[in-house]
Short mmCIF file of C-alpha atoms in Angstrom, two decimals:
data_model
loop_
_atom_site.label_atom_id
_atom_site.label_comp_id
_atom_site.label_asym_id
_atom_site.label_seq_id
_atom_site.Cartn_x
_atom_site.Cartn_y
_atom_site.Cartn_z
CA UNK A 1 20.69 -12.19 2.48
CA UNK A 2 19.52 -14.89 0.07
CA UNK A 3 15.85 -15.87 0.01
CA UNK A 4 14.64 -13.83 3.00
CA UNK A 5 11.18 -14.23 4.47
CA UNK A 6 8.97 -11.58 2.85
CA UNK A 7 5.90 -9.82 4.21
CA UNK A 8 3.48 -7.69 2.18
CA UNK A 9 0.93 -5.32 3.71
CA UNK A 10 -1.28 -2.50 2.41
CA UNK A 11 -4.18 -0.22 3.32
CA UNK A 12 -3.45 0.24 7.01
CA UNK A 13 -4.91 3.77 6.78
CA UNK A 14 -3.28 5.16 9.91
CA UNK A 15 -4.66 8.51 11.03
CA UNK A 16 -4.43 10.87 14.00
CA UNK A 17 -7.21 10.41 16.56
CA UNK A 18 -8.39 7.32 14.72
CA UNK A 19 -11.28 5.66 16.59
CA UNK A 20 -10.90 2.01 17.57
CA UNK A 21 -12.83 -0.46 15.42
CA UNK A 22 -14.63 -3.04 17.56
CA UNK A 23 -12.23 -2.19 20.41
CA UNK A 24 -9.21 -2.72 18.14
CA UNK A 25 -6.70 0.13 17.92
CA UNK A 26 -5.26 -0.03 14.40
CA UNK A 27 -2.16 1.99 15.27
CA UNK A 28 -1.39 -0.22 18.26
CA UNK A 29 -2.07 -3.29 16.13
CA UNK A 30 0.32 -2.10 13.44
CA UNK A 31 3.09 -1.37 15.96
CA UNK A 32 2.55 -4.82 17.49
CA UNK A 33 2.76 -6.40 14.02
CA UNK A 34 6.12 -4.72 13.42
CA UNK A 35 7.50 -5.99 16.72
CA UNK A 36 6.53 -9.56 15.83
CA UNK A 37 8.30 -9.59 12.46
CA UNK A 38 11.21 -12.03 12.38
CA UNK A 39 14.74 -10.66 12.19
CA UNK A 40 16.33 -10.29 8.75
CA UNK A 41 13.04 -10.38 6.85
CA UNK A 42 11.79 -7.95 4.19
CA UNK A 43 8.68 -5.80 4.61
CA UNK A 44 6.85 -4.43 1.57
CA UNK A 45 4.23 -1.75 2.28
CA UNK A 46 2.01 -1.45 -0.79
CA UNK A 47 0.52 1.96 -0.19
CA UNK A 48 -2.03 3.69 2.01
CA UNK A 49 0.02 3.23 5.15
CA UNK A 50 -1.58 6.54 6.14
CA UNK A 51 -5.15 7.60 5.46
CA UNK A 52 -3.85 10.87 4.02
CA UNK A 53 -0.54 12.67 3.60
CA UNK A 54 -0.11 16.37 2.94
CA UNK A 55 3.66 16.65 3.17
CA UNK A 56 6.80 15.38 4.88
CA UNK A 57 6.98 18.63 6.83
CA UNK A 58 3.99 17.65 8.99
CA UNK A 59 5.29 16.82 12.46
CA UNK A 60 2.55 14.85 14.20
CA UNK A 61 2.87 12.42 17.11
CA UNK A 62 1.60 9.62 14.86
CA UNK A 63 4.06 10.35 12.03
CA UNK A 64 6.98 10.41 14.46
CA UNK A 65 5.79 7.25 16.22
CA UNK A 66 5.54 5.30 12.97
CA UNK A 67 8.86 6.61 11.66
CA UNK A 68 10.62 5.59 14.88
CA UNK A 69 9.03 2.12 14.83
CA UNK A 70 10.00 1.49 11.22
CA UNK A 71 13.54 2.77 11.75
CA UNK A 72 13.97 0.48 14.76
CA UNK A 73 13.46 -2.49 12.44
CA UNK A 74 16.83 -1.68 10.87
CA UNK A 75 18.51 -2.75 14.11
CA UNK A 76 17.02 -6.21 13.48
CA UNK A 77 18.26 -6.18 9.87
CA UNK A 78 14.74 -5.87 8.48
CA UNK A 79 14.58 -4.11 5.13
CA UNK A 80 11.56 -1.92 4.37
CA UNK A 81 10.15 -1.00 0.98
CA UNK A 82 7.28 1.37 0.20
CA UNK A 83 5.00 1.71 -2.82
CA UNK A 84 2.82 4.82 -2.86
CA UNK A 85 -0.93 4.39 -2.48
CA UNK A 86 -3.75 6.65 -3.61
CA UNK A 87 -3.97 8.21 -0.12
CA UNK A 88 -0.27 8.74 0.68
CA UNK A 89 1.31 9.30 -2.73
CA UNK A 90 2.97 12.47 -1.40
CA UNK A 91 5.23 10.62 1.03
CA UNK A 92 8.66 11.81 -0.01
CA UNK A 93 12.34 11.10 0.41
CA UNK A 94 12.58 13.03 3.67
CA UNK A 95 10.05 10.90 5.54
CA UNK A 96 11.35 7.73 3.90
CA UNK A 97 14.81 8.57 5.23
CA UNK A 98 13.39 9.05 8.73
CA UNK A 99 11.90 5.55 8.45
CA UNK A 100 15.05 4.14 6.81
CA UNK A 101 12.66 2.91 4.13
CA UNK A 102 13.22 2.50 0.39
CA UNK A 103 10.75 4.21 -1.95
CA UNK A 104 9.81 2.08 -4.94
CA UNK A 105 8.10 2.83 -8.25
CA UNK A 106 4.41 2.17 -8.93
CA UNK A 107 5.04 -1.30 -10.41
CA UNK A 108 7.79 -3.62 -9.12
CA UNK A 109 9.03 -7.17 -9.56
CA UNK A 110 10.79 -9.76 -7.43
CA UNK A 111 12.40 -12.85 -8.88
CA UNK A 112 10.48 -15.97 -7.87
CA UNK A 113 11.68 -19.31 -9.27
CA UNK A 114 11.62 -18.94 -13.10
CA UNK A 115 8.97 -16.22 -13.01
CA UNK A 116 8.42 -12.94 -11.17
CA UNK A 117 6.21 -11.60 -8.44
CA UNK A 118 4.77 -8.30 -9.64
CA UNK A 119 3.49 -6.05 -6.88
CA UNK A 120 1.80 -2.65 -6.77
CA UNK A 121 -0.78 -0.70 -4.81
CA UNK A 122 -3.53 -1.78 -7.19
CA UNK A 123 -5.33 1.39 -8.28
CA UNK A 124 -3.62 1.29 -11.68
CA UNK A 125 -5.59 -1.90 -12.41
CA UNK A 126 -8.98 -0.21 -11.89
CA UNK A 127 -9.23 1.01 -15.48
CA UNK A 128 -13.03 0.64 -15.60
CA UNK A 129 -13.16 3.83 -13.51
CA UNK A 130 -11.91 6.43 -16.05
CA UNK A 131 -12.89 9.31 -13.75
CA UNK A 132 -10.50 8.08 -11.07
CA UNK A 133 -7.73 7.28 -13.57
CA UNK A 134 -7.96 10.82 -14.96
CA UNK A 135 -7.80 12.26 -11.43
CA UNK A 136 -4.83 10.01 -10.59
CA UNK A 137 -2.93 11.11 -13.68
CA UNK A 138 -3.41 14.77 -12.78
CA UNK A 139 -2.46 14.33 -9.11
CA UNK A 140 0.73 12.48 -10.01
CA UNK A 141 2.10 15.35 -12.07
CA UNK A 142 5.31 16.38 -10.33
CA UNK A 143 4.85 20.11 -10.93
CA UNK A 144 1.40 20.03 -9.36
CA UNK A 145 2.67 18.12 -6.34
CA UNK A 146 5.47 20.64 -5.83
CA UNK A 147 2.97 23.49 -6.08
CA UNK A 148 0.66 21.82 -3.54
CA UNK A 149 3.50 21.27 -1.08
CA UNK A 150 4.34 24.98 -1.21
CA UNK A 151 0.90 25.88 0.14
CA UNK A 152 0.43 26.66 3.85
CA UNK A 153 -0.33 23.56 5.91
CA UNK A 154 -3.85 24.72 6.83
CA UNK A 155 -4.79 25.04 3.16
CA UNK A 156 -3.29 21.64 2.31
CA UNK A 157 -5.31 20.03 5.11
CA UNK A 158 -8.51 21.70 3.90
CA UNK A 159 -7.90 20.48 0.34
CA UNK A 160 -7.15 16.95 1.54
CA UNK A 161 -10.33 16.88 3.67
CA UNK A 162 -12.40 18.12 0.73
CA UNK A 163 -10.94 15.54 -1.67
CA UNK A 164 -11.49 12.67 0.78
CA UNK A 165 -15.10 13.73 1.33
CA UNK A 166 -15.78 13.98 -2.41
CA UNK A 167 -14.09 10.62 -3.03
CA UNK A 168 -16.24 8.96 -0.37
CA UNK A 169 -19.41 10.44 -1.87
CA UNK A 170 -18.50 9.36 -5.40
CA UNK A 171 -17.56 5.84 -4.30
CA UNK A 172 -20.99 5.38 -2.72
CA UNK A 173 -22.68 5.71 -6.09
CA UNK A 174 -20.15 3.72 -8.11
CA UNK A 175 -20.69 0.02 -8.72
CA UNK A 176 -18.29 -2.47 -7.12
CA UNK A 177 -17.37 -3.74 -10.59
CA UNK A 178 -16.14 -0.30 -11.66
CA UNK A 179 -14.05 0.10 -8.51
CA UNK A 180 -12.51 -3.37 -8.78
CA UNK A 181 -9.57 -4.38 -10.97
CA UNK A 182 -10.05 -5.09 -14.63
CA UNK A 183 -9.24 -8.77 -15.43
CA UNK A 184 -7.57 -7.93 -18.72
CA UNK A 185 -5.42 -5.25 -17.07
CA UNK A 186 -4.27 -7.88 -14.57
CA UNK A 187 -3.30 -10.36 -17.28
CA UNK A 188 -1.62 -7.73 -19.45
CA UNK A 189 0.50 -6.50 -16.52
CA UNK A 190 1.51 -10.02 -15.51
CA UNK A 191 2.52 -10.88 -19.07
CA UNK A 192 4.47 -7.61 -19.45
CA UNK A 193 6.40 -8.40 -16.25
CA UNK A 194 6.83 -12.16 -16.86
CA UNK A 195 5.01 -12.76 -13.57
CA UNK A 196 3.22 -15.83 -12.28
CA UNK A 197 2.15 -14.06 -9.06
CA UNK A 198 0.62 -10.62 -8.56
CA UNK A 199 0.22 -8.93 -5.18
CA UNK A 200 -1.78 -5.76 -4.58
CA UNK A 201 -4.12 -3.96 -2.22
CA UNK A 202 -6.40 -0.94 -2.80
CA UNK A 203 -9.69 -2.78 -3.41
CA UNK A 204 -10.08 -3.94 0.24
CA UNK A 205 -11.18 -7.36 -1.02
CA UNK A 206 -8.71 -9.89 0.44
CA UNK A 207 -8.63 -13.08 -1.59
CA UNK A 208 -6.43 -15.45 -3.56
CA UNK A 209 -7.46 -15.70 -7.22
CA UNK A 210 -6.23 -18.56 -9.40
CA UNK A 211 -6.08 -17.98 -13.14
CA UNK A 212 -4.36 -19.17 -16.28
CA UNK A 213 -2.16 -17.04 -18.50
CA UNK A 214 -1.12 -18.59 -21.81
CA UNK A 215 -2.19 -21.98 -20.39
CA UNK A 216 0.13 -21.53 -17.40
CA UNK A 217 -1.22 -21.31 -13.81
CA UNK A 218 -0.96 -17.90 -12.17
CA UNK A 219 -2.10 -16.32 -8.92
CA UNK A 220 -3.36 -12.89 -7.92
CA UNK A 221 -3.37 -12.20 -4.18
CA UNK A 222 -5.27 -9.22 -2.80
CA UNK A 223 -4.50 -7.72 0.61
CA UNK A 224 -7.27 -6.58 2.91
CA UNK A 225 -7.65 -3.21 4.63
CA UNK A 226 -6.81 -3.00 8.30
CA UNK A 227 -10.19 -1.45 9.07
CA UNK A 228 -11.47 -5.02 8.78
CA UNK A 229 -8.58 -6.81 10.50
CA UNK A 230 -4.86 -7.42 10.27
CA UNK A 231 -4.04 -8.58 6.75
CA UNK A 232 -0.66 -9.64 5.40
CA UNK A 233 0.99 -11.93 2.88
CA UNK A 234 3.95 -14.07 3.83
CA UNK A 235 6.49 -15.82 1.65
CA UNK A 236 8.75 -18.30 3.38
CA UNK A 237 12.35 -18.83 2.34
CA UNK A 238 12.73 -20.67 -0.99
CA UNK A 239 8.94 -20.97 -1.32
CA UNK A 240 7.31 -20.71 -4.75
CA UNK A 241 4.03 -19.68 -3.14
CA UNK A 242 2.74 -16.83 -1.01
CA UNK A 243 0.18 -17.21 1.77
CA UNK A 244 -2.50 -14.64 2.61
CA UNK A 245 -3.44 -14.20 6.28
CA UNK A 246 -6.46 -12.25 7.48
CA UNK A 247 -7.19 -11.88 11.19
CA UNK A 248 -10.59 -10.24 11.42
CA UNK A 249 -11.58 -8.41 14.55
CA UNK A 250 -15.23 -8.00 13.51
#
């Protein structure tokens, strides 16, 4: 299909037994969002669909529910694409197949007029946090991931819980500047990918940033986390621009 309507989402952070936020059930909200997507559109999930992922072999009610809902979109000719986040980078081919969802690389481009849209989860842009970047590089080693997935499920869950707790503690003492994207990293990536638009999540700071690259106008659009409200980006057919929508429930 030429020039389909595109939707971008990120940082939904689905989890089992997740408490409602201000009476809003994030899982129910996500399932409702999927049902309201127009037929024949494209859906790009830019990471952290789940709050954590310890292997495709985990058979939870939530995992099955989400897989079924995403697969049902195929009946409406909706294509789904997934970029790994920092919480669910272990989602593999098996679960993607259950969702009928295409796994993408860390950095991707879509043709948009004479330039590209470059899209990614966003953590690669946070280069002012060398501690995290070092941790990310280690955790993305394929041999280490394979070794982790061979561990008993109980041990994997304990490790995941420990890492999430440590990450939360470290983030509390880090400055917001360190945890945000580096402006130069943004520009360098856009130039390298001949992009006039960048889309990412990860920072939980929804906004549209206007900038200039080599005297040409450019845009960086940041998706919000669904802990704060439903957040998505929409690109209409043949449109040179993307619109960010945030529906807060706070």
